[in-house]
Short mmCIF file of C-alpha atoms in Angstrom, two decimals:
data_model
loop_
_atom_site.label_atom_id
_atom_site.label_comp_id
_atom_site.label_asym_id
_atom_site.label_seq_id
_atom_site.Cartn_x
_atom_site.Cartn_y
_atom_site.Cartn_z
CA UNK A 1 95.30 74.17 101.35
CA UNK A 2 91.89 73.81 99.65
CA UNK A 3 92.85 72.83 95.56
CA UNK A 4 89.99 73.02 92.60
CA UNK A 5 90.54 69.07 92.83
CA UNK A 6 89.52 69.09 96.60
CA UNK A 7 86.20 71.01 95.92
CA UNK A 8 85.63 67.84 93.63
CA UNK A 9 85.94 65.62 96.45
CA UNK A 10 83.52 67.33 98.76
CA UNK A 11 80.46 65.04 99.34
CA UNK A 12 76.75 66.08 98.13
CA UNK A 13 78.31 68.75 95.40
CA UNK A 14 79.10 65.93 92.31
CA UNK A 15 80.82 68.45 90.13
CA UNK A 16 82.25 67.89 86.57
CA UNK A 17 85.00 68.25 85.00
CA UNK A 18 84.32 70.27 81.92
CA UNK A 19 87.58 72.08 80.95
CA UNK A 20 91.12 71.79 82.31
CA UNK A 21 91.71 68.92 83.73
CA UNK A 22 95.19 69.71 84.07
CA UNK A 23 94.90 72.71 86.08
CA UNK A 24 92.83 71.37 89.24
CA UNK A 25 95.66 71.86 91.43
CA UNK A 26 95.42 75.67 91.93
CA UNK A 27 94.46 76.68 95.47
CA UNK A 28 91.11 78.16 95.70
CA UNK A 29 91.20 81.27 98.19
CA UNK A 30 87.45 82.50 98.61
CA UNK A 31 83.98 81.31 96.34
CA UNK A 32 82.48 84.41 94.13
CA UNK A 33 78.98 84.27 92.54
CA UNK A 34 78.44 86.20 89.82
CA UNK A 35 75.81 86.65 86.55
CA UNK A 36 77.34 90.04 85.34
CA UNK A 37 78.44 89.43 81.40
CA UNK A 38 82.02 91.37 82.59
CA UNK A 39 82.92 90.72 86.20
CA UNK A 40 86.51 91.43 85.85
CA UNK A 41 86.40 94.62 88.28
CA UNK A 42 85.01 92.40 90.98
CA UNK A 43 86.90 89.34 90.38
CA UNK A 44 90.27 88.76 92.87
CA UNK A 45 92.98 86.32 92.25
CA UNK A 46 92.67 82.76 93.30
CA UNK A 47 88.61 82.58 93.79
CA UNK A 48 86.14 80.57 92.47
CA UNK A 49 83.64 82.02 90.38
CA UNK A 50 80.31 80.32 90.78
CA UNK A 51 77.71 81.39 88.13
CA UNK A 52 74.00 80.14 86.33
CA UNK A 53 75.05 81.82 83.04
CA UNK A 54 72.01 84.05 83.38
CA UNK A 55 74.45 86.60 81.15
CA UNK A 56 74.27 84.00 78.52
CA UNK A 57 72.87 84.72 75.60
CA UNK A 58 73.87 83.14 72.44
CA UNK A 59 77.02 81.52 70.71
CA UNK A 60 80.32 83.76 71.21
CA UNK A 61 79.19 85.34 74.84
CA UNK A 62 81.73 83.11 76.51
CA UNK A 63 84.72 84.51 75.03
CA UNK A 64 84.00 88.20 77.05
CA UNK A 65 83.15 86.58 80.17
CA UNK A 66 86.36 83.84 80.41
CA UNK A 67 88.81 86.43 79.63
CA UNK A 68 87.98 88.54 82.09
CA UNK A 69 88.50 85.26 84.52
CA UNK A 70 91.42 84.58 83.43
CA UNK A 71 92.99 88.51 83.35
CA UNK A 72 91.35 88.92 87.41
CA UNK A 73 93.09 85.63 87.69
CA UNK A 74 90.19 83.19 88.89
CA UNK A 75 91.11 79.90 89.61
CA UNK A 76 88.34 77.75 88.44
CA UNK A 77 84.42 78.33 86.74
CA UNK A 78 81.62 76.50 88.58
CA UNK A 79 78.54 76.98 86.08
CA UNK A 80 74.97 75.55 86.04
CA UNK A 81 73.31 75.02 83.07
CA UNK A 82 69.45 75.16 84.17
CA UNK A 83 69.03 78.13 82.57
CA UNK A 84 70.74 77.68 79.44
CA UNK A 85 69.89 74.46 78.49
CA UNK A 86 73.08 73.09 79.90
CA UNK A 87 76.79 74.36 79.42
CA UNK A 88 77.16 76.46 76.22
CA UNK A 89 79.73 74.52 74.15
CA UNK A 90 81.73 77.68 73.50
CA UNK A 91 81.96 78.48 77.31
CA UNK A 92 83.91 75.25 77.32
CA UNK A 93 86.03 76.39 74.22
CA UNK A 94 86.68 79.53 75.99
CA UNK A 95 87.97 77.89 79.41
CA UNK A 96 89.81 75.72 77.54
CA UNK A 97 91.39 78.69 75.60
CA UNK A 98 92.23 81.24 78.42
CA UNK A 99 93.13 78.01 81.47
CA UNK A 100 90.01 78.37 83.21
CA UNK A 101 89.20 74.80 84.90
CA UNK A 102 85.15 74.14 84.21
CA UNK A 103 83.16 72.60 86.88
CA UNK A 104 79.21 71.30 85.67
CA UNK A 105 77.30 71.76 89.04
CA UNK A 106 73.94 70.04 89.11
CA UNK A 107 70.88 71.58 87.75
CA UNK A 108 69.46 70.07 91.21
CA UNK A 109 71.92 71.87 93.34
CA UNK A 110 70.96 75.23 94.72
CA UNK A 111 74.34 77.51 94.93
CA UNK A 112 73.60 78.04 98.57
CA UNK A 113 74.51 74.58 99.27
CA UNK A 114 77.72 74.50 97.14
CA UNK A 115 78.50 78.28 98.66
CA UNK A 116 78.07 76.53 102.09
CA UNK A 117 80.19 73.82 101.13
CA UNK A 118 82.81 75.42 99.85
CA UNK A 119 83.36 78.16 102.45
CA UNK A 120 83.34 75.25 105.43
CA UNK A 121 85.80 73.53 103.09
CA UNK A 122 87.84 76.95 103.26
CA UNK A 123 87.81 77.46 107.00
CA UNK A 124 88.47 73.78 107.60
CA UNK A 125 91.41 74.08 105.77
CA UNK A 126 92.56 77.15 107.08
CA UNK A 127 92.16 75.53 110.56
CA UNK A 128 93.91 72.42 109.20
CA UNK A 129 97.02 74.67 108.24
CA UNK A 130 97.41 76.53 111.57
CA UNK A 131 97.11 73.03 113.33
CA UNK A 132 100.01 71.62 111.30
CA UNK A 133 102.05 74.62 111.59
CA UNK A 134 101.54 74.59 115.36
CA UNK A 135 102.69 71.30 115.36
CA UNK A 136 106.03 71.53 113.32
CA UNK A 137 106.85 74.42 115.62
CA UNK A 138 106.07 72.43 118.71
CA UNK A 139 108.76 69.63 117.34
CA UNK A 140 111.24 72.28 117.15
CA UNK A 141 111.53 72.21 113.84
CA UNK A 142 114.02 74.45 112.06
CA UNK A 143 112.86 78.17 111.06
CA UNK A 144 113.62 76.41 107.24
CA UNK A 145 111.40 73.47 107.85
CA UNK A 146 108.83 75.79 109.20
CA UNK A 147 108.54 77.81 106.15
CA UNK A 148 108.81 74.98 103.91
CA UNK A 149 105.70 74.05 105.48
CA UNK A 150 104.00 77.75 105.11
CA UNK A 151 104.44 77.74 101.50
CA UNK A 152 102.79 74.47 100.91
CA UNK A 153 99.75 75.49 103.35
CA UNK A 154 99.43 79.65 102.29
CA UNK A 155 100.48 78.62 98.60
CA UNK A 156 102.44 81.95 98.01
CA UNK A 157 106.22 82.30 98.25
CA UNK A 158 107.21 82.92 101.90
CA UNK A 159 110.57 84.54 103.62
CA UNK A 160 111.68 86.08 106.95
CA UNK A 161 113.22 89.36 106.29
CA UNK A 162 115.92 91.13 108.73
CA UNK A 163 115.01 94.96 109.28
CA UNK A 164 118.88 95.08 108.92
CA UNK A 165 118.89 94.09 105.47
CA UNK A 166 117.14 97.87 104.56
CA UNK A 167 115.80 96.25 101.67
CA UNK A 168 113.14 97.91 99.73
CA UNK A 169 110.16 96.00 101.57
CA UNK A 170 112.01 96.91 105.03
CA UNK A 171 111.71 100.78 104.00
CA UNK A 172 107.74 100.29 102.95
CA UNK A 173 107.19 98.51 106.33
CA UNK A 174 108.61 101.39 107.95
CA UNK A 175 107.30 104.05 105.83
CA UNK A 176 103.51 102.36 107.30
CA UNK A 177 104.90 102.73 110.54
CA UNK A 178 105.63 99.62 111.42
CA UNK A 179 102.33 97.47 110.75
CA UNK A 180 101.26 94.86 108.56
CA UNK A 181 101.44 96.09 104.70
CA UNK A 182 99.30 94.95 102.42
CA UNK A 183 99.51 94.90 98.54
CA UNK A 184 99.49 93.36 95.22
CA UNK A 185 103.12 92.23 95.01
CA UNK A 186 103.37 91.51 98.74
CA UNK A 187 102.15 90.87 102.29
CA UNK A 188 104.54 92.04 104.90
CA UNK A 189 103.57 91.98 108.80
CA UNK A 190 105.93 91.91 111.99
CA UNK A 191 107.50 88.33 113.38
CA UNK A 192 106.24 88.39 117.01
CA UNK A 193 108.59 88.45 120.23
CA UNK A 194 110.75 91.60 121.73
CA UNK A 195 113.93 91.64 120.01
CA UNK A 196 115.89 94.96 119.20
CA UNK A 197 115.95 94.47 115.65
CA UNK A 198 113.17 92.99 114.44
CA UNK A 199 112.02 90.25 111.02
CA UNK A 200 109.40 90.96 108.68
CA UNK A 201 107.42 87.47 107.31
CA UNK A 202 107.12 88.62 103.76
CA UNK A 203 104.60 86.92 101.47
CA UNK A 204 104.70 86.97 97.84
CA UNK A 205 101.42 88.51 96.90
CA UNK A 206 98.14 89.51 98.25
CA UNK A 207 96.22 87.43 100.95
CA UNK A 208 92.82 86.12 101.22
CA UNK A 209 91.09 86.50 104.74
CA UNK A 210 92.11 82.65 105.05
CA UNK A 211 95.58 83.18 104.06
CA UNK A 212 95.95 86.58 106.05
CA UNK A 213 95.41 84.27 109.68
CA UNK A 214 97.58 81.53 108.68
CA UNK A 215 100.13 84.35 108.12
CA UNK A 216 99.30 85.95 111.40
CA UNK A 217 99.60 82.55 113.16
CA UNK A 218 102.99 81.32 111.50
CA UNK A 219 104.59 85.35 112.07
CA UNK A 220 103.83 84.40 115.77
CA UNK A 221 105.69 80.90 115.17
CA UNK A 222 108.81 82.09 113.78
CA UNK A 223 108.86 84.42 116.80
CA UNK A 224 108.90 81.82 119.00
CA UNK A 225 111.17 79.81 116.94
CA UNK A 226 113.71 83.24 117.21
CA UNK A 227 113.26 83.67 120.55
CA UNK A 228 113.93 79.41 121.17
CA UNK A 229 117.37 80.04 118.69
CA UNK A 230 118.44 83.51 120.80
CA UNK A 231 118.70 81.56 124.20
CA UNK A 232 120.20 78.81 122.75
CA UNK A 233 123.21 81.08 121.33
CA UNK A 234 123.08 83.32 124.92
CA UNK A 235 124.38 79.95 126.24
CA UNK A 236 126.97 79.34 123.47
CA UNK A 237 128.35 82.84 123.73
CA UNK A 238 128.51 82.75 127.50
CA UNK A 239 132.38 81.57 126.30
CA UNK A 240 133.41 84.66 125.23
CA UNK A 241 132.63 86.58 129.10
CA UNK A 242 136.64 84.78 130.46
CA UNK A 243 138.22 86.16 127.67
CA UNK A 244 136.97 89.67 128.19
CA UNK A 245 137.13 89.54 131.56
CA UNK A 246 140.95 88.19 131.13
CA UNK A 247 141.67 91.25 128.72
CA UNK A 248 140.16 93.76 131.27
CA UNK A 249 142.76 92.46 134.17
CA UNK A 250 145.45 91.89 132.10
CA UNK A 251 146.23 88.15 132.48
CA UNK A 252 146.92 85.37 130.29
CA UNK A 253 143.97 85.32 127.70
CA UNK A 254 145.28 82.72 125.65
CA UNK A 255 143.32 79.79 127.53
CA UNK A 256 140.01 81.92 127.30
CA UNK A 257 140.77 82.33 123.38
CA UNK A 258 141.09 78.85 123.17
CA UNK A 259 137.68 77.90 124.45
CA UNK A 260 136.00 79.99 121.96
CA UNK A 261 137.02 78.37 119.38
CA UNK A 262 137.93 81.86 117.64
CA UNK A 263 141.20 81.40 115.16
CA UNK A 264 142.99 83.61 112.79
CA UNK A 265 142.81 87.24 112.69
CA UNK A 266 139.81 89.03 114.82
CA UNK A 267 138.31 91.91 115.15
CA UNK A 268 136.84 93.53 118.70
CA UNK A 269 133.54 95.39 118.16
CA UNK A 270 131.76 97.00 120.96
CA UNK A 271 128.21 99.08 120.95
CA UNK A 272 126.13 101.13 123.07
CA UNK A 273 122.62 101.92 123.12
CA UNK A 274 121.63 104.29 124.78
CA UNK A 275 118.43 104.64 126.73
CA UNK A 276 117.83 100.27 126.71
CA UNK A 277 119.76 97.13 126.76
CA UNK A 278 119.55 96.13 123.04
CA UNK A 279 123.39 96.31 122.05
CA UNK A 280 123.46 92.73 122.27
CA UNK A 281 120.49 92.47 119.95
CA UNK A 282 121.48 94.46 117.79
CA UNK A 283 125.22 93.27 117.14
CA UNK A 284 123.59 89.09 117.08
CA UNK A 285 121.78 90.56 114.25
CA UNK A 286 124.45 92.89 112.26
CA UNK A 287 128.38 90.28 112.73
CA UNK A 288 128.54 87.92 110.22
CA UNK A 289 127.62 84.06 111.39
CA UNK A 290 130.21 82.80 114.07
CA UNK A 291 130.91 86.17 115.99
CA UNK A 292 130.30 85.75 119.87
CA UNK A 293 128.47 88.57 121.41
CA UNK A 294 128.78 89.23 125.40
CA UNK A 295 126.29 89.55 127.56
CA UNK A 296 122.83 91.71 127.41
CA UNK A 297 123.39 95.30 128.61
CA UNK A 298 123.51 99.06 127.59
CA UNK A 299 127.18 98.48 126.36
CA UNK A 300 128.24 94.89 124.88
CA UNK A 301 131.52 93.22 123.22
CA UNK A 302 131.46 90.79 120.29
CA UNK A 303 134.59 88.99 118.98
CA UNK A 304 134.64 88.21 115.49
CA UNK A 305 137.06 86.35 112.85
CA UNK A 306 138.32 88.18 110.16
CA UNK A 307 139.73 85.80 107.32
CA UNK A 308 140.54 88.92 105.27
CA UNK A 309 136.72 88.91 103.75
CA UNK A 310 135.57 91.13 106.16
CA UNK A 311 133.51 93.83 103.88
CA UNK A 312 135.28 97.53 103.69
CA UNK A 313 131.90 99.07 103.81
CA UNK A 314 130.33 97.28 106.70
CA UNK A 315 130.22 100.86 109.03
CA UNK A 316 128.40 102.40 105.61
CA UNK A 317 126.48 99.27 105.34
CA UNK A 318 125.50 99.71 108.94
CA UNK A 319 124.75 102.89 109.35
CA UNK A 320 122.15 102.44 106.26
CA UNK A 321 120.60 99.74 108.29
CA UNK A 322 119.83 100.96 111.47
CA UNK A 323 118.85 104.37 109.76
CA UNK A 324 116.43 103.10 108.33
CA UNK A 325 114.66 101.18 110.73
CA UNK A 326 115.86 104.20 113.56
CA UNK A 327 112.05 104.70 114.29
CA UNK A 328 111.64 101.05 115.44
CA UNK A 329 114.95 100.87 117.45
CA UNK A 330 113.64 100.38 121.58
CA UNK A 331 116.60 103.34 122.22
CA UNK A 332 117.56 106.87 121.87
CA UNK A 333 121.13 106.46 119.89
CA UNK A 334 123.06 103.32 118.78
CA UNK A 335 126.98 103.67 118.78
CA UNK A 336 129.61 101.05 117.64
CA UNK A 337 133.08 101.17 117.62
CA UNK A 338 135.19 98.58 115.67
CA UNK A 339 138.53 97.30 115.45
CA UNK A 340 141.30 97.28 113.13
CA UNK A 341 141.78 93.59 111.53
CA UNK A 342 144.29 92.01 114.64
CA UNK A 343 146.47 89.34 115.32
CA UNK A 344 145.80 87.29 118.90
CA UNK A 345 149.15 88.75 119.93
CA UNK A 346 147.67 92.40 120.18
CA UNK A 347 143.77 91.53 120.89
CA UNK A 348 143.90 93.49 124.00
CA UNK A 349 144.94 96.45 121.93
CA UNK A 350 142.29 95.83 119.23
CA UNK A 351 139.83 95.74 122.34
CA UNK A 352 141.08 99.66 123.64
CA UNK A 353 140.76 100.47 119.98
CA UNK A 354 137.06 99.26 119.60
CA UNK A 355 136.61 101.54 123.23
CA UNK A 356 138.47 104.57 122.01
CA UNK A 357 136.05 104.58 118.93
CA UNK A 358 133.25 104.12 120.68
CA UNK A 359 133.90 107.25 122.36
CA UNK A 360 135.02 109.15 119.24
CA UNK A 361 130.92 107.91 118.30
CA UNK A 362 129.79 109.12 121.13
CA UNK A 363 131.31 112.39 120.34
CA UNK A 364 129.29 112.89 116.77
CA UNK A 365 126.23 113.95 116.44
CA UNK A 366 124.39 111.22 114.89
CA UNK A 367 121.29 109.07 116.10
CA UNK A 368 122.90 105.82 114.15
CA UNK A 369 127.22 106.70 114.46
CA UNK A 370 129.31 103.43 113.42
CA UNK A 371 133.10 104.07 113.28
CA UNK A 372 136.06 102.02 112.66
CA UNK A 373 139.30 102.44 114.26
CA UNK A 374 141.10 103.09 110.90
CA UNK A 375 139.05 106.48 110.75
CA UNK A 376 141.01 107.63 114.05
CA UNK A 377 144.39 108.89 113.67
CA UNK A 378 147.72 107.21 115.60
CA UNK A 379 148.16 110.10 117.85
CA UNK A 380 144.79 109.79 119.21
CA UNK A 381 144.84 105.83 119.79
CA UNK A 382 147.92 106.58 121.42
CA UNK A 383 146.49 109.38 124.09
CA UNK A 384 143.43 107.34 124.35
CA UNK A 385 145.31 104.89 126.41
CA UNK A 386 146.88 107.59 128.66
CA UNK A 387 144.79 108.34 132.25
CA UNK A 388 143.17 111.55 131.67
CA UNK A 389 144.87 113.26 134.76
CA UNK A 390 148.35 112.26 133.08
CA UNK A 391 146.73 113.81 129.76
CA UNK A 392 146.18 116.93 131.73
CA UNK A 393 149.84 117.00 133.19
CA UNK A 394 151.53 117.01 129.67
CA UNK A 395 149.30 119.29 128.04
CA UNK A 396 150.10 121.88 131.08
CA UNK A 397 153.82 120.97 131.12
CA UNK A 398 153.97 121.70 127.02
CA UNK A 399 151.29 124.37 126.70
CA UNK A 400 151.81 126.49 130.11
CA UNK A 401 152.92 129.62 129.12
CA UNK A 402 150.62 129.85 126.39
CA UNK A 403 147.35 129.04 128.18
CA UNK A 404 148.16 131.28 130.76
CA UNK A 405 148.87 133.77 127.49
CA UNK A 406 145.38 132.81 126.65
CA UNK A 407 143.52 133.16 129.73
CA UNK A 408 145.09 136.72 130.80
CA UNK A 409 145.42 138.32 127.52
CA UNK A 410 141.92 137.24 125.92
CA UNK A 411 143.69 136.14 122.78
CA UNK A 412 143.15 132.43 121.05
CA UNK A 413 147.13 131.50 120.35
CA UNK A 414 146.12 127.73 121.32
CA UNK A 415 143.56 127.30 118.23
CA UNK A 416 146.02 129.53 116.07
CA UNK A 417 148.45 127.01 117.02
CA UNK A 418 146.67 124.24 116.56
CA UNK A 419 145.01 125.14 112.66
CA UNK A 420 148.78 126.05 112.02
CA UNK A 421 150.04 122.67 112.86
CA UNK A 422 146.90 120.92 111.01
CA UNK A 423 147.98 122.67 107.85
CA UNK A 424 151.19 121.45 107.63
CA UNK A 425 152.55 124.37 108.71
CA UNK A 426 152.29 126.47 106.09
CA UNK A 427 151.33 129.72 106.88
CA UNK A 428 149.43 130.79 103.99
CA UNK A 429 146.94 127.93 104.41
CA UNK A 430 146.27 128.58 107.89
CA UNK A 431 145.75 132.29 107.46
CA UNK A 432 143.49 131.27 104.34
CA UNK A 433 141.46 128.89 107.19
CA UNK A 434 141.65 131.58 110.01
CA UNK A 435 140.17 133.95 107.57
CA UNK A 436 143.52 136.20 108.56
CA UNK A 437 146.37 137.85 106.48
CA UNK A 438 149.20 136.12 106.47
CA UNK A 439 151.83 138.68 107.97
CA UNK A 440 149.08 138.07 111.19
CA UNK A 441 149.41 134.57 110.82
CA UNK A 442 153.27 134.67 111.14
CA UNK A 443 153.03 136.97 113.94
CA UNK A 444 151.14 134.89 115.77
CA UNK A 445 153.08 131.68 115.45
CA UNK A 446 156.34 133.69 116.63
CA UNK A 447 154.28 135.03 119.74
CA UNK A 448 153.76 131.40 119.84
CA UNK A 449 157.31 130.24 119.91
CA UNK A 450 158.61 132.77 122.23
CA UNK A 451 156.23 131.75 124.90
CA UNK A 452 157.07 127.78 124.06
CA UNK A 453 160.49 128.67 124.26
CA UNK A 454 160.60 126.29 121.01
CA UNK A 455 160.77 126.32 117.31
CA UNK A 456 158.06 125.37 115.46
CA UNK A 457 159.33 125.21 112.27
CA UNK A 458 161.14 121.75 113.65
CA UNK A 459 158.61 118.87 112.75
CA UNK A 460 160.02 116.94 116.47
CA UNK A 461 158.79 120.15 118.06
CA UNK A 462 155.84 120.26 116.07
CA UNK A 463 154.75 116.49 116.76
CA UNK A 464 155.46 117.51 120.98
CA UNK A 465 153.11 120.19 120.41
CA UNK A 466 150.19 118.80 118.44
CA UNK A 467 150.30 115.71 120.82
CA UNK A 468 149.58 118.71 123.48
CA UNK A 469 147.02 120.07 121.85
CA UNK A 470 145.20 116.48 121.03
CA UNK A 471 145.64 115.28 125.00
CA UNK A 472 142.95 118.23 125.82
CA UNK A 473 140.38 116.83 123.34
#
């Protein structure tokens, strides 16, 4: 990083310190030359305005010119005095009023030289910065040590931000389709590398052209540094494949659990994506530090610990997410399906849960569907687990007569049923929802009962029923 103090230091230029002497640490970005008596408008933070004072005129023209320095937010004032009879004491009252270091270049030093000077000085130290960052990422430095580094060489505040955090920046990146954004308050541009979810390096503020390829060069950096980190963990999680594999065939899984290192309470998530193989991706990024994630593929499991912290609006939290980052996502939908909070007693349980609510996602409409197995009611956890064809056999051995009702009469006494049963049985409700009076209703329901051969008014002949009419959907 080039400093006001380091532009002292450069040989052949012999500047002097006129005016704040305690400010020469500020990093110069770019050199501007100037003689306008106002050139606020065409002043940018962090340069260094060179100028002959050729607006100069008499006592009390500083004051104008300085402030406007100090508002564009110019670093330092290099001024020759060889047309003014040297430096105006009031332009040194005025830097030393608005912060503005003062550098006295040489009435023998054309500003070509000190604008060659300086913009070698620039470049030098641009190349300097790239080299060093190049370095700590070569060492394998930590992604923390690396941006340490990146403040001290770009001078700005400097972060890595998740496109799963949906953060306001996150949302403007998008909104710009996904390329570098540029503006006053901040600098965003994509961390290099294929991942399914991808970081943002976020810079606090605008860039200079010097700045702007250091920050190209360290977004490529903390790529590699993810991608380094990502095979790394595809090793450590390589301990989770036994235990699925032991809940799939039903053995012992207790040995497998043990070797993860997993304790307490867990949770089972599973996700799909359709159209790629990002579900592994895209789960590293969204579980909470310490979950294992299975191997790459369309479909992939992750085991998690649940310590009773586990957020109640992480399928809302998401959902957000990925919806808004859906037009960067590498597939067509992205479906999860989560576990209830579980015991290691019932894990393979919690793990047909997680599938059972996968397919209940698949089953929405949604690009981005996220649900949790306390959305889905008992009855259908229950017939989830059931073979379909066995499925098929009770809902014919309970329904019969009344889907063969159906099919030969043209009538609908299965959804009449059903809207019945899912209003409690009352019949006024139901003929309010079938948009039917409720003599019709009643009628109906009777038809119904004589075809069952049962009475539905009896809730254990109700429950029979509606489990019938759930195993065919």
């Amino acid at each position: 990083m080039t400093t006001v103090k380091t532009l002292l230091a450069l040989p052949g230029l012999r500047l002097r310190v006129r005016a704040g002497q305690a400010l020469l640490d500020r990093p110069v970005s770019r050199i501007y030359v100037t003689e306008l008596p106002d050139p606020g408008r065409y002043v940018s933070a962090g340069e260094l305005v060179l100028s002959g004072l050729l607006w100069w005129r008499g006592p009390g023209d500083s004051e104008a010119f300085v402030a406007a320095l100090a508002k564009a937010g110019a670093v330092a004032l290099a001024a020759s005095g060889a047309d003014s009879d040297g430096i105006p004491e009031d332009l040194v009252e005025a830097c030393t009023r608005h912060g503005i270091p003062l550098l006295e270049v040489p009435t023998d030093l054309s500003f070509s030289v000190v604008t060659e000077r300086v913009v070698l000085a620039l470049a030098a130290a641009a190349e300097g910065a790239r080299k060093r960052l190049l370095s700590a990422a070569t060492e394998d430095a930590s992604l923390e040590t690396l941006m340490e580094r990146a403040r001290a060489e770009i001078g700005l505040p400097c972060w890595v931000e998740p496109t799963a955090t949906a953060t306001e920046l996150v949302r403007r990146f998008v909104a710009a389709g996904g390329r570098s954004l540029e503006a006053d308050d901040a600098s965003v541009r994509p961390v290099g590398g294929r991942h399914a979810l991808p970081w943002l390096l976020a810079i606090g503020g605008a860039l200079t052209a010097a700045q702007a390829e250091i920050a190209e060069e360290l977004a490529g950096l903390i790529g590699l540094a993810r991608t380094r980190a990502d095979e790394v963990r595809a090793v450590t999680d390589r301990v989770l494949e036994p235990l699925l594999a032991a809940l799939d065939e039903g053995s012992d899984p207790h040995a497998a659990l043990t070797a993860t290192g997993l304790r307490g309470d867990l949770r089972v998530v599973v996700a799909r994506t359709e159209g790629s193989e990002a579900a592994r991706g895209i789960l590293t990024e969204l579980l909470p530090p310490g979950a294992l994630v299975g191997p790459a593929g369309e479909t992939t499991w992750a085991l998690a610990e649940d310590d009773g912290e586990w957020p109640d609006d992480w399928p809302a939290a998401v959902t957000a997410a990925l919806s808004t980052v859906e037009s960067l996502l590498p597939c067509r939908r992205v479906l999860i399906g989560i576990s209830d909070r579980s015991p290691v007693s019932v894990l393979r349980g919690a793990k047909e849960v997680a599938r059972y609510a996968l397919a209940v996602a698949g089953m929405r409409p949604g690009t981005i569907e996220v649900v949790p197995g306390g959305e889905i009611g008992m009855h259908r956890l229950l017939l989830a687990g059931a073979p379909d064809d066995l499925r098929a056999a009770l809902r014919r051995r309970v329904l019969g007569p009344l889907l063969t009702y159906d099919a030969e009469q043209g009538t609908d006494l299965v959804h009449t049923l059903r809207v019945f049963l899912e209003c409690s049985g009352s019949p006024t409700r139901a003929a309010r929802a079938l948009h039917v009076h409720v003599n019709t209703l009643r009628y109906r329901i009777g038809r119904a009962s004589e075809l069952l051969g049962t009475d539905l008014t009896e809730f254990t002949e109700q429950l029979d029923v509606y489990l019938a009419l759930s195993a065919g959907s």
